Short mmCIF file of C-alpha atoms in Angstrom, two decimals:
data_model
loop_
_atom_site.label_atom_id
_atom_site.label_comp_id
_atom_site.label_asym_id
_atom_site.label_seq_id
_atom_site.Cartn_x
_atom_site.Cartn_y
_atom_site.Cartn_z
CA MET A 1 -16.15 -13.02 -34.31
CA ASN A 2 -19.51 -14.16 -33.07
CA LYS A 3 -21.42 -12.49 -30.26
CA LYS A 4 -20.72 -15.26 -27.73
CA LYS A 5 -16.93 -15.05 -28.21
CA LEU A 6 -17.06 -11.25 -28.08
CA SER A 7 -19.06 -11.36 -24.84
CA ILE A 8 -16.56 -13.76 -23.25
CA LEU A 9 -13.62 -11.65 -24.41
CA LEU A 10 -15.17 -8.45 -23.00
CA ALA A 11 -16.07 -10.21 -19.76
CA VAL A 12 -12.41 -11.16 -19.36
CA LEU A 13 -10.83 -7.86 -20.49
CA ILE A 14 -13.07 -5.23 -18.90
CA PRO A 15 -12.57 -6.23 -15.23
CA GLY A 16 -8.80 -6.27 -15.76
CA PHE A 17 -8.88 -2.87 -17.41
CA LEU A 18 -11.03 -1.39 -14.64
CA PHE A 19 -8.74 -2.89 -11.99
CA SER A 20 -5.76 -1.34 -13.76
CA VAL A 21 -7.43 2.08 -13.86
CA ILE A 22 -8.33 1.86 -10.16
CA GLN A 23 -4.81 0.73 -9.23
CA THR A 24 -3.26 3.58 -11.25
CA SER A 25 -5.48 6.12 -9.50
CA GLN A 26 -4.61 4.66 -6.10
CA ASN A 27 -0.91 4.65 -6.94
CA LYS A 28 -1.08 8.31 -8.04
CA SER A 29 -2.85 9.25 -4.81
CA ALA A 30 0.05 7.76 -2.82
CA ASP A 31 2.61 9.88 -4.74
CA ILE A 32 2.35 12.53 -2.05
CA ILE A 33 3.44 10.22 0.76
CA ALA A 34 6.98 11.38 1.57
CA THR A 35 8.95 13.94 3.53
CA TRP A 36 9.03 17.39 1.90
CA LEU A 37 11.28 20.41 2.51
CA ASN A 38 9.41 23.71 2.41
CA GLU A 39 10.46 26.42 -0.05
CA GLU A 40 12.28 28.46 2.60
CA GLY A 41 14.31 25.43 3.70
CA THR A 42 13.21 25.92 7.30
CA ALA A 43 10.99 22.87 7.86
CA LYS A 44 10.40 19.32 6.67
CA VAL A 45 6.86 17.95 6.61
CA ARG A 46 6.08 14.24 6.46
CA ILE A 47 2.84 13.57 4.56
CA PHE A 48 1.02 10.34 5.36
CA LYS A 49 -2.29 8.62 4.71
CA ALA A 50 -4.46 8.15 7.78
CA LYS A 51 -6.94 5.36 8.52
CA ASN A 52 -9.76 7.59 7.25
CA LYS A 53 -8.03 7.48 3.80
CA LYS A 54 -7.22 11.19 3.93
CA TYR A 55 -3.77 12.76 3.83
CA TYR A 56 -2.13 14.71 6.65
CA GLY A 57 1.28 16.24 7.22
CA LYS A 58 3.30 17.00 10.33
CA ILE A 59 6.52 18.87 10.93
CA VAL A 60 9.37 16.41 11.48
CA TRP A 61 12.36 18.76 11.25
CA LEU A 62 13.02 22.45 11.83
CA LYS A 63 16.17 24.31 10.82
CA GLU A 64 15.88 26.25 14.07
CA PRO A 65 13.84 24.09 16.46
CA ASN A 66 14.60 26.19 19.53
CA ARG A 67 14.10 29.77 20.65
CA ASN A 68 16.09 30.99 23.66
CA GLY A 69 17.22 27.42 24.35
CA LYS A 70 13.69 26.01 24.47
CA PRO A 71 11.57 24.30 21.79
CA LYS A 72 9.64 26.75 19.60
CA MET A 73 5.99 26.92 20.58
CA ASP A 74 2.88 27.83 18.62
CA ASP A 75 2.94 31.38 20.02
CA GLU A 76 0.74 32.87 17.28
CA ASN A 77 -2.16 30.43 17.63
CA PRO A 78 -5.43 32.34 18.08
CA ASP A 79 -6.50 29.69 20.62
CA LYS A 80 -4.55 30.67 23.75
CA ALA A 81 -4.76 27.11 25.07
CA LYS A 82 -2.71 25.88 22.07
CA ARG A 83 0.12 28.40 22.41
CA LYS A 84 2.13 25.96 24.53
CA THR A 85 2.09 23.35 21.73
CA PRO A 86 5.55 22.64 20.29
CA ILE A 87 5.88 23.37 16.57
CA MET A 88 8.06 20.26 16.14
CA GLY A 89 5.67 17.37 15.55
CA MET A 90 2.74 19.69 14.82
CA GLN A 91 0.23 18.54 12.24
CA ILE A 92 -0.06 21.40 9.75
CA LEU A 93 -1.74 19.65 6.80
CA LYS A 94 -5.17 18.16 7.44
CA GLY A 95 -7.88 16.28 5.59
CA PHE A 96 -6.73 16.05 1.96
CA SER A 97 -8.34 13.72 -0.58
CA TYR A 98 -6.93 12.79 -3.97
CA ASP A 99 -8.96 14.06 -6.93
CA ALA A 100 -8.07 11.85 -9.90
CA GLY A 101 -9.84 14.19 -12.32
CA ASP A 102 -7.86 17.25 -11.27
CA LYS A 103 -4.79 15.17 -10.38
CA ASP A 104 -4.38 17.00 -7.08
CA TRP A 105 -5.05 16.67 -3.38
CA SER A 106 -7.77 19.02 -2.18
CA GLY A 107 -10.39 19.55 0.50
CA GLY A 108 -7.74 20.04 3.17
CA THR A 109 -6.24 22.86 5.18
CA ILE A 110 -2.76 24.13 5.96
CA TYR A 111 -1.83 25.82 9.22
CA ASP A 112 0.93 28.45 9.25
CA PRO A 113 2.53 28.54 12.71
CA LYS A 114 4.32 31.81 11.81
CA THR A 115 0.99 33.65 11.63
CA GLY A 116 -1.37 31.36 13.53
CA LYS A 117 -3.68 31.20 10.51
CA THR A 118 -5.30 28.26 8.77
CA TYR A 119 -5.97 28.30 5.04
CA SER A 120 -7.81 26.13 2.54
CA CYS A 121 -5.22 24.29 0.51
CA THR A 122 -4.58 22.22 -2.59
CA ILE A 123 -1.46 20.21 -3.38
CA THR A 124 -0.32 19.35 -6.90
CA LYS A 125 2.62 17.20 -8.00
CA LYS A 126 5.29 19.02 -9.99
CA GLY A 127 7.36 16.23 -11.49
CA ASP A 128 8.71 13.43 -9.31
CA LYS A 129 10.60 15.58 -6.83
CA ALA A 130 8.34 18.54 -6.01
CA ILE A 131 4.83 19.56 -5.02
CA LYS A 132 3.04 22.89 -5.32
CA VAL A 133 1.28 23.78 -2.08
CA ARG A 134 -1.36 26.49 -2.52
CA GLY A 135 -2.94 28.09 0.53
CA TYR A 136 -5.89 30.41 0.04
CA ILE A 137 -8.90 32.08 1.62
CA GLY A 138 -12.23 31.69 -0.13
CA ILE A 139 -11.33 31.01 -3.75
CA SER A 140 -8.08 29.53 -4.99
CA LEU A 141 -7.35 32.61 -7.14
CA ILE A 142 -6.55 34.60 -4.01
CA GLY A 143 -3.69 32.85 -2.28
CA LYS A 144 -0.05 31.89 -2.27
CA THR A 145 1.75 28.93 -3.83
CA THR A 146 5.04 27.51 -2.59
CA VAL A 147 7.07 24.64 -3.98
CA TRP A 148 8.27 21.90 -1.63
CA THR A 149 10.97 19.42 -2.62
CA LYS A 150 11.04 15.72 -1.86
CA GLN A 151 13.65 14.61 0.66
#
């Protein structure tokens, strides 16, 4: 094959290949968009992609949404002004980006309304029906991982 034909062939094939790689990465990043049941079975969190291209998650269902006949509030929040915020509808996952190299979502935080604490967090797919959610302080080695199932 002469150089001219090879150049034309590469000019045609390479953009298509690169587009395919980019599309695959974008499709993988969207794998997290769904509603997930936490490991304890007490809450469902809907993960979505925001306009800023980052991923967030909010509580859309609670097994026990009320306490003493009233909606559960964020009683443990260290910010006293936020203690009257209902847990239902609360955004607990914030600011995740997909890392194609590590095949996870990182750079975000998770808020635990049971303790009022916010942790650094990474999320990793575990098959088609589950994700591993790892909250930690400082380095990822010191933390806790839970498995959420797709609903």
